[in-house]
XYZ file of C-alpha atoms in Angstrom:
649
model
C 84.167 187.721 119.434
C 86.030 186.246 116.030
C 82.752 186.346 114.347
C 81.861 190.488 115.259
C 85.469 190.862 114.296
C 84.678 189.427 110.493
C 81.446 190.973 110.067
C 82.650 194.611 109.401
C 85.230 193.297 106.835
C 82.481 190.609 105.108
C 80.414 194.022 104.852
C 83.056 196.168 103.087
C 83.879 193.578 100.802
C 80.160 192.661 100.025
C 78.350 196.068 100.007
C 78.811 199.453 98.767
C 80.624 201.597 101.295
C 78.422 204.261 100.988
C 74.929 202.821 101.177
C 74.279 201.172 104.537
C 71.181 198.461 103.550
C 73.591 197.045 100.705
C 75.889 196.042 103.170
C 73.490 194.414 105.370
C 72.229 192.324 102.424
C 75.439 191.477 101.401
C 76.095 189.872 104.441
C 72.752 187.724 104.532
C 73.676 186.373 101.521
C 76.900 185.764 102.262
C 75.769 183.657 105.105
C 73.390 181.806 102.970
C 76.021 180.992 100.551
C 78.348 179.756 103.379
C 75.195 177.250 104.609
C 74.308 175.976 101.362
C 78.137 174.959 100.687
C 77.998 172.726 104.328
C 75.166 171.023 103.367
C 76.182 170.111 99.849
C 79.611 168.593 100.962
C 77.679 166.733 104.148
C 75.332 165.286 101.340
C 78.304 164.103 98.764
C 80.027 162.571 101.085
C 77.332 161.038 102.891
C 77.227 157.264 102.751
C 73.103 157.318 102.183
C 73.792 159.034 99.042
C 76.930 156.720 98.084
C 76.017 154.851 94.826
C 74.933 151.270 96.081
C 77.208 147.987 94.740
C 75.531 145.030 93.727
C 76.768 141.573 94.304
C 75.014 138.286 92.553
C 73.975 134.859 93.957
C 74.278 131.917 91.748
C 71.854 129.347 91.860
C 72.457 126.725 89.540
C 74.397 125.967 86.688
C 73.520 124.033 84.027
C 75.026 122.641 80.156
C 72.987 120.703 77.560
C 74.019 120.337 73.579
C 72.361 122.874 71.095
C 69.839 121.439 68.409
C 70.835 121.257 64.791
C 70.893 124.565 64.224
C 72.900 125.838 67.647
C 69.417 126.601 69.084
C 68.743 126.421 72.746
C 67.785 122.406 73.624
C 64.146 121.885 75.528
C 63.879 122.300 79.005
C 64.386 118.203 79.667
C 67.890 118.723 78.399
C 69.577 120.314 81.074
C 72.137 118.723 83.186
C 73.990 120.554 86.334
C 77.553 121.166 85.386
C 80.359 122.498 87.813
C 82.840 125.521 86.074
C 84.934 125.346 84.100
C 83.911 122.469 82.325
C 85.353 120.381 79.475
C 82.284 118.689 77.470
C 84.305 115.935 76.359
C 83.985 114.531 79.636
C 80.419 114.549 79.366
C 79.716 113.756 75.552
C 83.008 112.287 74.125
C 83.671 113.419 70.800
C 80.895 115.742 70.082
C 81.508 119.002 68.639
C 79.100 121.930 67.997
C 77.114 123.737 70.150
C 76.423 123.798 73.675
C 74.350 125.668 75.877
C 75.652 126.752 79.629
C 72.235 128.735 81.610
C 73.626 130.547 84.771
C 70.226 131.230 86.700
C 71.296 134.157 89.329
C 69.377 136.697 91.575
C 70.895 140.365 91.794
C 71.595 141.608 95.744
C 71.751 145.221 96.282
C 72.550 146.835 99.304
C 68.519 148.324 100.903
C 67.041 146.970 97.997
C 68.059 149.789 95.732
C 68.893 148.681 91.816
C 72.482 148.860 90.333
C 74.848 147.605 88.240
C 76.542 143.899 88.405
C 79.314 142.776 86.614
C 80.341 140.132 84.451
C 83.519 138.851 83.589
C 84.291 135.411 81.477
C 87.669 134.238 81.476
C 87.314 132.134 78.264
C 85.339 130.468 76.018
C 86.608 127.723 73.615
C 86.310 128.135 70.898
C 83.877 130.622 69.904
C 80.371 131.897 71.579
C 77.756 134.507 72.795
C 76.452 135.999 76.185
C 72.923 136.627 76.447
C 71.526 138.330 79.492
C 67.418 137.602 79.988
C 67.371 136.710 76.274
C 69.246 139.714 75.231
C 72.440 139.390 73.175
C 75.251 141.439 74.950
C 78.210 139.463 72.774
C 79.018 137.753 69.983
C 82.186 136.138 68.777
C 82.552 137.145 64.611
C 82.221 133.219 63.662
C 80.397 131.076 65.165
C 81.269 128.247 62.405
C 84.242 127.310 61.083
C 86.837 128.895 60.550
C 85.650 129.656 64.611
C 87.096 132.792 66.305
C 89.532 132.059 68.899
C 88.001 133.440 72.584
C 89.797 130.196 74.447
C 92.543 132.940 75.744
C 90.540 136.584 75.283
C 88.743 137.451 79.131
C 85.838 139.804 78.679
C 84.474 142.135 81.052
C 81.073 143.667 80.810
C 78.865 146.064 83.319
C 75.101 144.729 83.007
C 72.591 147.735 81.991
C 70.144 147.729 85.069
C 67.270 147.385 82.191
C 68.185 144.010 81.611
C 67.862 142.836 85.062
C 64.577 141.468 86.160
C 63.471 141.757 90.085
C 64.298 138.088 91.357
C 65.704 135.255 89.612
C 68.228 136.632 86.108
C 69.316 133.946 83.945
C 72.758 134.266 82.057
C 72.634 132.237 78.517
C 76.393 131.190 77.071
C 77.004 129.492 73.740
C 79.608 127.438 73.421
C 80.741 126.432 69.533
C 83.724 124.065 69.818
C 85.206 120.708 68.153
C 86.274 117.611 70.317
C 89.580 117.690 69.537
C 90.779 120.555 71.215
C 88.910 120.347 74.611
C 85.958 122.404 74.066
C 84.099 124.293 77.054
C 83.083 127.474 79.098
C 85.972 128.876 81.630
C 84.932 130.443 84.881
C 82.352 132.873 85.129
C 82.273 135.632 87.681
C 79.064 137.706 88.141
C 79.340 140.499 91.434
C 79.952 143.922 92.333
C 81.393 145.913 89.262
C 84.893 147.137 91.311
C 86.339 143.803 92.484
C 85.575 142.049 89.023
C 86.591 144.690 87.321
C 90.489 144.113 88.888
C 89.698 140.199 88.264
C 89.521 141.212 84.835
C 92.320 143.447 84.830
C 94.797 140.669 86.246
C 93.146 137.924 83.981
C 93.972 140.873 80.505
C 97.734 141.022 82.338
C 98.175 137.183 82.702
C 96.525 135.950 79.223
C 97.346 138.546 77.085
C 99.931 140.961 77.865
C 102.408 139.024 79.308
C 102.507 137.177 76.379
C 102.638 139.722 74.116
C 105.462 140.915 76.078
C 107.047 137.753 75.791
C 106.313 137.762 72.117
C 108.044 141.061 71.319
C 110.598 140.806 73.662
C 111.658 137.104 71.969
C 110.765 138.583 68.404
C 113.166 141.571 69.162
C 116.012 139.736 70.438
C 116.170 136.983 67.486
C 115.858 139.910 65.180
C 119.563 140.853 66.692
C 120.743 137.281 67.141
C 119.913 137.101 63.271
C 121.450 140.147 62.012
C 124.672 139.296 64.080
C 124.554 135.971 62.447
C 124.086 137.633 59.197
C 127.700 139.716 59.891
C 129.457 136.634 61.212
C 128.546 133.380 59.703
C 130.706 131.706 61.993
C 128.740 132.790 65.086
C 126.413 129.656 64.360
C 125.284 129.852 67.865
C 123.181 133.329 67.077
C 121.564 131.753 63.811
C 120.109 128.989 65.997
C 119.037 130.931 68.674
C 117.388 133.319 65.793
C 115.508 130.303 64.353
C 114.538 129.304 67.905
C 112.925 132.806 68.724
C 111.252 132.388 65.251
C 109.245 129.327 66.299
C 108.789 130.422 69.943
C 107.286 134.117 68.508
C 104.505 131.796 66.342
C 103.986 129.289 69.193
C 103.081 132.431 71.586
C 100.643 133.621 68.620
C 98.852 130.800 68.849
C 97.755 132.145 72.348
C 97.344 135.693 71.049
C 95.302 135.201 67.793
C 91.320 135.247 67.490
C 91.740 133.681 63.994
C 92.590 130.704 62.684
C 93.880 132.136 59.653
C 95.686 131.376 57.023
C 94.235 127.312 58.068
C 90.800 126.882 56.810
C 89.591 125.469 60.308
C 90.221 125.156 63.761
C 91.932 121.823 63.471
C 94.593 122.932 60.801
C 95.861 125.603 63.227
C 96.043 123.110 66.061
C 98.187 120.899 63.538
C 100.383 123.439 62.944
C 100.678 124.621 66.329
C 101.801 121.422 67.581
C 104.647 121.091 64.701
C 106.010 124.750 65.523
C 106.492 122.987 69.078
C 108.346 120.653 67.975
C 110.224 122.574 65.640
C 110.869 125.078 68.594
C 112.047 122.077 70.530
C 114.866 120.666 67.925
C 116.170 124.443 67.268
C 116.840 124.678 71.195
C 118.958 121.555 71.263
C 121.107 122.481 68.686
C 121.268 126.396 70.207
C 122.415 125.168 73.266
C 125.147 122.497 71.612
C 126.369 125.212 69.424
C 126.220 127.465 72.447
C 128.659 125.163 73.922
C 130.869 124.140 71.354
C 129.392 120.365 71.884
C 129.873 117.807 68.983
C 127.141 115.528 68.901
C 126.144 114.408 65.103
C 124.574 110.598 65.821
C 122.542 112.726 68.505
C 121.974 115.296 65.952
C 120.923 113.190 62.966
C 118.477 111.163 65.747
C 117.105 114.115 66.280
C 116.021 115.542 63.380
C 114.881 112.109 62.600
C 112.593 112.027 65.434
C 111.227 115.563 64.544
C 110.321 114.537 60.989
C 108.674 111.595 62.450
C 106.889 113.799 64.582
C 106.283 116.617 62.230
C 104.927 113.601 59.493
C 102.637 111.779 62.336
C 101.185 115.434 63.324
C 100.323 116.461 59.859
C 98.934 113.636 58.439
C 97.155 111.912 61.191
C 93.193 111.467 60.984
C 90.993 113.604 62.734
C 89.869 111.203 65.180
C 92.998 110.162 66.513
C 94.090 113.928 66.396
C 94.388 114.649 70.263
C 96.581 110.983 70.924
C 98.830 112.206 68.225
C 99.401 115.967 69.780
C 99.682 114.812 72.864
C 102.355 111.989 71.940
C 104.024 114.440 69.982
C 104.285 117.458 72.729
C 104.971 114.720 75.582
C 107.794 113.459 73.205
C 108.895 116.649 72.802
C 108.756 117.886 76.188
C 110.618 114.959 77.006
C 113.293 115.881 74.559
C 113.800 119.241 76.180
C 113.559 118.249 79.879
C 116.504 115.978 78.334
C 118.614 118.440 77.066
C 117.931 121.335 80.064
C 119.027 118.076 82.227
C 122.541 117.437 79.911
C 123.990 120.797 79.516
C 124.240 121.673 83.226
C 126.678 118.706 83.125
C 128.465 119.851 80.235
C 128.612 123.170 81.885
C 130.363 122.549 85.145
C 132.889 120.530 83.018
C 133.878 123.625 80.876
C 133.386 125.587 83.972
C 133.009 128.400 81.479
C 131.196 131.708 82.803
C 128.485 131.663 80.668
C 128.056 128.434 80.213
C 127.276 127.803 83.845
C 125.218 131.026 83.411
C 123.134 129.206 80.753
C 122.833 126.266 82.324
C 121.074 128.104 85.457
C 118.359 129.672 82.749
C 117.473 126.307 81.799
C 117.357 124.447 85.364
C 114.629 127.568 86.002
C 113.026 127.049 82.835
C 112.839 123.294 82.771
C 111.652 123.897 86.703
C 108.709 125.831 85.585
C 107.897 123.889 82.443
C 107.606 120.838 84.397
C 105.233 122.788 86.912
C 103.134 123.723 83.949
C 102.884 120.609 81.993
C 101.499 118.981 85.542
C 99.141 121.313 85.361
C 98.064 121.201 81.986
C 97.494 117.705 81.805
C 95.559 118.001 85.297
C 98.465 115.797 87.078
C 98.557 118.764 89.782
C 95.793 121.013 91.310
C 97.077 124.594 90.191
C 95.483 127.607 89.058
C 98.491 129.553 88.176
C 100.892 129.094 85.113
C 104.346 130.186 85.472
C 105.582 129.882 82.022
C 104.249 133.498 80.813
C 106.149 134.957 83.810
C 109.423 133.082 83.583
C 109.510 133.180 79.804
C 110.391 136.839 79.773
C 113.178 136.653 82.643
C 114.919 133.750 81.399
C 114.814 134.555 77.730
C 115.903 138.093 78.598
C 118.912 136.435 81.041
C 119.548 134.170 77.742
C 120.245 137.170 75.496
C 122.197 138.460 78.331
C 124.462 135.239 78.134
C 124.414 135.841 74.145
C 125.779 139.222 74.809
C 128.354 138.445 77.036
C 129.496 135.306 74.745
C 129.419 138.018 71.618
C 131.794 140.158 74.049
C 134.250 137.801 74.621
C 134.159 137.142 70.941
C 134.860 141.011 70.087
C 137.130 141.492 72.914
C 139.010 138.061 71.287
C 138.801 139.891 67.946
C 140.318 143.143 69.034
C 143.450 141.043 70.977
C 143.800 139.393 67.531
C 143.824 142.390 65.307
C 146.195 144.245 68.058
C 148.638 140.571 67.766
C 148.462 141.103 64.048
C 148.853 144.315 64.351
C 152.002 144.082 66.291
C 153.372 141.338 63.499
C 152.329 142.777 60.479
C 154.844 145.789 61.881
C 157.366 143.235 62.348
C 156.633 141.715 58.806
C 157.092 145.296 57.685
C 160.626 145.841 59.455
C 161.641 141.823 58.141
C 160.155 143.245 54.608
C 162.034 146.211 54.352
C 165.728 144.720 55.313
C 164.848 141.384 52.978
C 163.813 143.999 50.067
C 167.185 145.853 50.742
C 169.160 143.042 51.018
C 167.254 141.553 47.326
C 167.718 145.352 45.888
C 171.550 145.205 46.715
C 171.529 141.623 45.200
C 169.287 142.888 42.140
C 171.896 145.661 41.631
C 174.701 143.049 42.081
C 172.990 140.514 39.544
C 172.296 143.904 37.087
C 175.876 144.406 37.033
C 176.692 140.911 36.405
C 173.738 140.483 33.344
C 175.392 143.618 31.964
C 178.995 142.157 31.948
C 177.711 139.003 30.686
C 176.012 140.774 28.141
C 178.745 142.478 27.105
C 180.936 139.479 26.930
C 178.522 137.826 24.927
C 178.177 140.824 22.102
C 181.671 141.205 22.078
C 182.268 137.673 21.614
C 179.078 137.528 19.080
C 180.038 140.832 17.252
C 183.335 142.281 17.768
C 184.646 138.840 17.761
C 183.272 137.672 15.209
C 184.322 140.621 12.757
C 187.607 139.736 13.623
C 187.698 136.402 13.023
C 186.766 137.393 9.362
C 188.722 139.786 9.073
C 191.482 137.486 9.569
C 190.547 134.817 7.616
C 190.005 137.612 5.034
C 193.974 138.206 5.734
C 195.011 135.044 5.561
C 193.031 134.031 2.435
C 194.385 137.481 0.481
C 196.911 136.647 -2.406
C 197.992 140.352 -2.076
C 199.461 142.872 0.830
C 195.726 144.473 2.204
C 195.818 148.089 1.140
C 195.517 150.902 3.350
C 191.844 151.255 2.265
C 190.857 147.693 2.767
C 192.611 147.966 6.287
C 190.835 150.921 6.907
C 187.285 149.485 6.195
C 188.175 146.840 8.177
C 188.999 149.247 11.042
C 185.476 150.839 10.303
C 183.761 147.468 10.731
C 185.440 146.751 13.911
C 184.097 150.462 14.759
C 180.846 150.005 14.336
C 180.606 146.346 15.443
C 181.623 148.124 18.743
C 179.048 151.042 18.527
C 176.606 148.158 18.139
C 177.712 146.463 20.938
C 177.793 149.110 23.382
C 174.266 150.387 21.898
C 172.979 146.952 22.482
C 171.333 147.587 26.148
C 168.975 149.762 24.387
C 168.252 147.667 21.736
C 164.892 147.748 22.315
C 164.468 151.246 20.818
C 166.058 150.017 17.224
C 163.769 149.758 14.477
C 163.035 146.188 13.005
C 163.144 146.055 9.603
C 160.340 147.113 7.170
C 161.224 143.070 5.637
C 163.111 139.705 5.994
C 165.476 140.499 2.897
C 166.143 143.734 4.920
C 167.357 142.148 7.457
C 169.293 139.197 6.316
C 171.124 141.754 3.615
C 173.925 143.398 5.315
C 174.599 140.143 6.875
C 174.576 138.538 3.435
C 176.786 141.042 2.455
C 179.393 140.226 5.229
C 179.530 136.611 4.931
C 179.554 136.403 1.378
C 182.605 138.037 0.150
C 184.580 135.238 2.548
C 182.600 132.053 1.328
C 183.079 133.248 -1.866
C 187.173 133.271 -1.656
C 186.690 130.423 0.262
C 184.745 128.409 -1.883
C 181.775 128.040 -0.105
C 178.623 127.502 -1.762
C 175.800 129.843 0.504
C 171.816 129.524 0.419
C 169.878 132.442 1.254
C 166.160 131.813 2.035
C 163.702 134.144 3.730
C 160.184 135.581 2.978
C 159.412 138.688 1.096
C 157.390 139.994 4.083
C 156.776 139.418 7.900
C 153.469 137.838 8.240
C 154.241 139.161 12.095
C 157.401 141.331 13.140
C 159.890 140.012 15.567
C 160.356 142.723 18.264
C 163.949 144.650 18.549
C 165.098 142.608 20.576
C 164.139 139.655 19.203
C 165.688 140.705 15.653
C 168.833 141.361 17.873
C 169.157 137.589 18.857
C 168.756 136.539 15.383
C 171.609 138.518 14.001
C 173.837 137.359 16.982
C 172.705 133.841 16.089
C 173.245 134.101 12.299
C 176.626 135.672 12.907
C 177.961 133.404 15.594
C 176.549 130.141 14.193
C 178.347 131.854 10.397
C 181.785 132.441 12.348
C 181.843 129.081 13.804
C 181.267 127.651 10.187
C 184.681 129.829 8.962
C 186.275 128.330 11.655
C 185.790 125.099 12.644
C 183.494 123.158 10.204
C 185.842 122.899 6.733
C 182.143 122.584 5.034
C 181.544 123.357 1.676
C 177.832 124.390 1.383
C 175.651 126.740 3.792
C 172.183 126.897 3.924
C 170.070 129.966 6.240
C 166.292 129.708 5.631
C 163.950 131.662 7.987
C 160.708 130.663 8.151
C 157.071 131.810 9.323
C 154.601 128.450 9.601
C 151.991 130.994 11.395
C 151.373 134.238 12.446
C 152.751 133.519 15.717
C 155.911 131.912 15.485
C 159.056 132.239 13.630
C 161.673 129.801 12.998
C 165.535 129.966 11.663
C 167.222 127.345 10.080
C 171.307 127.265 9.610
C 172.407 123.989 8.186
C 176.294 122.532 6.895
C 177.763 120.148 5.452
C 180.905 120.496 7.696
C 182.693 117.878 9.487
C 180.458 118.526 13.034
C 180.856 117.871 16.722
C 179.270 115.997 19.623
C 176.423 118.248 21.120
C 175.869 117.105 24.408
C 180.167 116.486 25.138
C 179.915 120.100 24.505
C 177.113 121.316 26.557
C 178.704 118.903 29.438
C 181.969 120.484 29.101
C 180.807 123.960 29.047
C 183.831 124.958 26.896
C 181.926 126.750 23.967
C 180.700 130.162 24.943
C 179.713 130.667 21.535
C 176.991 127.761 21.946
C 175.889 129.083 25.643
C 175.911 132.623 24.271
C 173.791 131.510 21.759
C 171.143 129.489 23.984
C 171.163 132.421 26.698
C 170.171 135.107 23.593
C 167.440 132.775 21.984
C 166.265 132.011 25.445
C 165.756 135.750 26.841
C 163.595 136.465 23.812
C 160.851 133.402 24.590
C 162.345 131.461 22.056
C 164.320 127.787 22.155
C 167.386 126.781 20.109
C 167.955 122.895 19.435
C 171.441 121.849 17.956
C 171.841 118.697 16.213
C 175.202 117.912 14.674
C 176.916 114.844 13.060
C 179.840 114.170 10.449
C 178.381 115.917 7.089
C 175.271 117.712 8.914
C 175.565 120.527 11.496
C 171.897 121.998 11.731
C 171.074 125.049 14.253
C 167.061 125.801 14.375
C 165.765 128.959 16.406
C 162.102 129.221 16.884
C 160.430 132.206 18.264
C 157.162 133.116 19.667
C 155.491 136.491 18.323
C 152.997 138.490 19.519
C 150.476 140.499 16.882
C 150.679 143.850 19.249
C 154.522 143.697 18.670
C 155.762 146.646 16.605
C-alpha cells in the first residue's frame, strides 16, 4: 500500500505530465537508480572488499662488521644478535660499519598482497635501510662528521614491489665510533596502522617533548635574564638564566642531526658532557642564591671541581674517552642529587613559602633523575624515561616559584616607595618649618650684617673724617674760617653719602688706574702729615695688570683710611709708607708701613678692644682676601693681599 501510494508522485516528478510512456520510463529508471545505490553501499562496506593488513614474521636476526669500505661482510660473517644491540659488547672498541640483516616473511590476510610497515626507533650514529637490496634511506653522512639518527624514529610504508613472495630480507647499516655506544635500536616491521601510532608516540617521546622542553626552558631564561638585566640585585634570576642556557644546549644535543660546529662525533660528545657539568654548577648556585644561603668554601670547591672536570673532559685521550664522561656525569650527578638532598633542609628551616615550594620541585626532579640514571646505565630494567616528561612540569613549577619570589619583591618595593612616600611628605613638612625658621634667622642675621656694616663705615669713614678734621683743628695756628668749616661740613657730608651708598657698592665703578684711586685719598691725608710733619710715601702702579672688583676697591679705601687714622692718632711716627703691589695677574697686595711707636698684636686681638683692627680683618676678609699685622717699637706694618679674578670688571 505505501509503495502504490509513491508511485503516482515518483511519476509526476519523473515524467512529463502530459505524455503517459515518459512517466512510465521515468519510473523504471528511477527504480534502477534506487538498486544500483544498495548494491554499491553493500559492496563498500563489505568486509571482502575491505583493504587487507599485512603483519610480518621475523625469522632471524643477525650483525657482522662491514669490510673496509662499509660493504656487506661474506656470508660466514654473520652472528645472531638480539635488538637493540650495543656492538661494543660484541667487538670492544671497534668503530665503523656494521651490518644488521632482518630476514622476514610478509602475512596477509587470504593470501592477498599489501603493504607492511616499518618503523626504526634509532640508529647510532648514522645508517641506511635497504629492503631486498633496494635503498629506501640514507642518513646525509655516513663518515665523519656522521649525522646524528641515535634520537630521530623513522617510519616508512614498504611499496608492495619490493616485497618478494616468501622469505624478505631487511639490510641496516650501522656507521658508529666505540666511544659513544654504537648500535641499531628496535625494529618493528607489521601492519601499517598499529606501527604507524608506535611511531607517532616514539616522534612525541624523542622529539617533541624535548623540543617542548627546550623552548619552554629557552623562553623562561630569556625572562629570568631580562629581569636580571633591570635589577642587578635579583642575582637569583641571572643564575637561573645561565642555568636555562646550558640546559637549552644539553637538550640540543638530543635534537640535532649534526655534529656541527665540532669536526666529529667525538668533539660534540666532549662538549656535551662539559655543558652537563656546567648545567650542574649553575643549579647549585641558583638554588643558594634562591635561598639567600652563604656558602663560599662550598662555592670555591665547587667551581674547583668543575674546572677539574671541565679540564679532564676536554683534554682526555680518545681511548679513555667513555671512563672520563662517565666519571665526570656520575660526579656530577652526584653533585646535584647532593644539593636537591640539602636545600629541602634549608627550606623547612626558613619555612619560607617558596622555598618549601622549591624544595618540592627538586625532591620530584632528583626522584626522576635517579630513576633515569638507573636506567641509563642498565642498573634497572625500564623502557620508559621520565626526565622529558617531568622536565617541563617542574621547570614550569620553578618559574612559577621565580614569579612568586619576583612578587614578593615588587609587592616589597611598592610598601617601600609608599613608606618613603609617607616620609619624604614628612621631610617636606620638617623642611618647610626648618626653612622658615632659617629665613626668619637669615632676615635676623641680614639685619644684624647691615648694622654691623654700618658701624663699621661709620667708624671707617665718618669717623675717620672727623678725627682729621680735628686734628686739623687742633694743629691750626689760626681761628678756622667759615669756609674751611664749611668744607669740612661737606666732607663729613659726603663721607656719609658714601656710607649709606655703601650696600650697593657693588654697582660703583673701579677706577680706570691705581693713581686714580689712591689720589683723593692722597689728597686727604696729605695736607695733615704735612702740618704735622710727617714724611708720606706713595707707591702704586701706573695700571691694573687685573682690576679689583667694587667691592674689593671698597675694602681697600676703608683699609688705607682706617690703618691712616690710626697713624694720626696713636703712632707719634714720623714717616709713612703705602705701596700697592701686583706680583701676578691674580693677586694684589697692599702694604702700609710706620715708623711709629707700635703695639702688641695678639694682646689686642685677645682683648677685642680695637674695632678699628676687627673692622679691618672683617672688610679684607669678605672680599677673599687676608690681612696680617705685624707691629713692634719703630715698625708697624699692615699687608692686605687679594685674590682677583680676570672676568672681574
Amino acid at each position: 500500500m505505501p509503495r502504490q501510494a509513491h508511485l503516482p508522485q515518483a511519476r509526476r516528478f519523473l515524467a512529463h505530465p502530459g505524455d503517459p510512456r515518459r512517466a512510465v520510463a521515468g519510473a523504471a529508471r528511477l527504480r534502477l537508480a534506487i538498486r544500483l545505490a544498495v548494491l554499491w553501499l553493500a559492496l563498500a562496506f563489505s568486509p571482502v572488499w575491505a583493504q587487507a593488513e599485512c603483519t610480518a614474521q621475523v625469522l632471524s636476526i643477525q650483525s657482522a662488521q662491514g669490510d673496509a669500505e662499509g660493504g656487506r661482510p661474506g656470508p660466514d660473517a654473520w652472528r645472531p644478535v638480539t635488538l637493540p644491540d650495543d656492538w661494543t659488547a660484541r667487538w670492544p672498541d671497534y668503530s665503523g660499519t656494521a651490518w644488521y640483516r632482518i630476514d622476514w616473511r610478509a602475512q596477509c590476510p587470504d593470501g592477498r598482497a599489501g603493504p607492511v610497515a616499518l618503523v626504526l626507533e634509532s640508529v647510532v650514529m648514522a645508517g641506511e635501510v635497504y629492503v631486498n637490496d633496494a635503498r629506501i634511506w640514507s642518513d646525509p653522512q655516513l663518515s665523519e662528521p656522521l649525522s646524528r639518527s641515535w634520537n630521530m624514529p623513522r617510519y616508512w610504508l614498504i611499496p608492495e614491489a619490493l616485497m618478494r613472495d616468501g622469505v624478505n630480507t631487511l639490510w641496516l647499516r650501522v656507521v658508529g665510533v666505540a666511544e659513544q655506544t654504537p648500535g641499531l635500536g628496535p625494529v618493528y616491521l607489521g601492519e601499517p596502522g598499529p606501527l604507524l601510532r608506535r611511531y607517532e608516540d616514539l616522534r612525541w617521546r624523542n622529539r617533541t617533548l624535548f623540543m617542548l622542553n627546550l623552548i619552554v626552558s629557552a623562553v623562561l631564561g630569556g625572562l629570568c635574564f631580562c629581569i636580571w638585566l633591570m635589577r642587578r640585585e635579583q642575582r637569583a634570576f641571572g643564575w637561573y638564566a645561565l642555568m636555562a642556557l646550558f640546559w637549552v644546549l644539553f637538550i640540543a644535543n638530543v635534537l640535532v642531526t649534526s655534529p656541527w660546529p665540532f669536526a666529529d662525533s667525538i668533539g660534540a660528545a666532549r662538549a656535551n658532557a662539559m655543558v652537563l657539568v656546567l648545567y650542574v654548577a649553575c643549579f647549585c648556585i641558583f638554588t643558594w642564591r634562591f635561598g639567600e644561603q652563604s656558602l663560599p668554601r662550598t662555592e670555591k670547591a665547587l667551581w674547583i671541581l668543575s674546572a677539574a672536570l671541565l679540564a679532564a673532559v676536554a683534554l682526555a685521550p680518545r681511548a679513555q674517552l667513555p671512563e672520563v664522561r662517565l666519571a665526570a656525569v656520575l660526579t656530577a650527578s652526584a653533585i646535584f642529587f647532593a644539593n636537591c638532598l640539602q636545600f629541602p633542609f634549608h627550606a623547612w628551616r626558613t619555612r619560607r613559602p617558596e622555598n618549601l615550594m622549591l624544595a618540592a620541585c627538586l625532591l620530584v626532579f632528583l626522584a626522576v633523575s635517579v630513576h633515569d640514571l638507573l636506567r641509563i646505565l642498565k642498573l634497572i630494567a625500564s623502557d620508559t624515561a621520565y626526565t622529558p616528561f617531568t622536565s617541563v612540569v617542574v621547570t614550569l613549577c620553578i618559574s612559577a616559584v621565580l614569579g612568586l619570589r619576583h612578587a614578593r619583591n615588587v609587592r616589597r618595593i611598592e610598601r617601600f616607595s609608599q613608606d618613603l612616600a609617607v616620609g619624604i611628605a614628612q621631610a617636606r613638612t620638617e623642611l618647610a618649618t626648618t626653612l622658615e625658621r632659617e629665613h626668619a634667622l637669615a632676615l635676623a642675621n641680614a639685619r644684624l650684617q647691615d648694622r654691623l656694616q654700618i658701624a663699621h663705615d661709620l667708624h671707617d669713614g665718618l669717623g675717620g673724617s672727623l678725627v682729621r678734621m680735628m686734628a686739623a683743628v687742633e694743629q691750626a695756628s689760626q681761628p678756622v674760617q667759615s669756609q674751611q668749616f664749611l668744607s669740612m661740613l661737606k666732607l663729613l657730608r659726603d663721607d656719609l653719602r658714601q656710607t649709606i651708598d655703601s650696600g650697593s657698592s657693588a654697582g660703583v665703578k673701579v677706577p680706570a688706574t691705581p693713581r686714580e684711586w689712591i689720589a683723593p685719598l692722597r689728597h686727604r691725608f696729605m695736607q695733615l702729615f704735612d702740618e704735622l710733619e710727617i714724611r708720606a710715601s706713595w707707591a702704586v702702579p701706573a695700571q691694573w695688570r687685573t682690576p679689583p672688583s667694587a667691592l674689593q676697591c671698597m675694602a681697600l679705601t676703608r683699609l688705607v683710611e682706617e690703618s691712616l687714622v690710626n697713624v694720626l692718632k696713636h703712632s707719634r711716627a714720623r714717616r709713612v709708607e703705602l705701596a700697592l703691589r701686583q706680583p701676578e695677574s691674580d693677586s694684589l697686595e697692599l702694604l702700609i708701613e710706620d715708623d711709629g711707636a707700635g703695639f702688641d698684636v695678639a694682646a689686642v686681638l685677645r682683648a677685642g678692644i680695637s674695632v678699628g683692627m676687627r673692622s679691618m680683618h672683617t672688610r679684607i676678609e669678605r672680599v677673599g682676601g687676608r690681612l696680617e699685622v705685624a707691629s713692634r717699637p719703630g715698625r708697624t706694618a699692615l699687608t692686605a693681599t687679594l685674590a682677583l679674578r680676570a672676568s672681574q670688571p
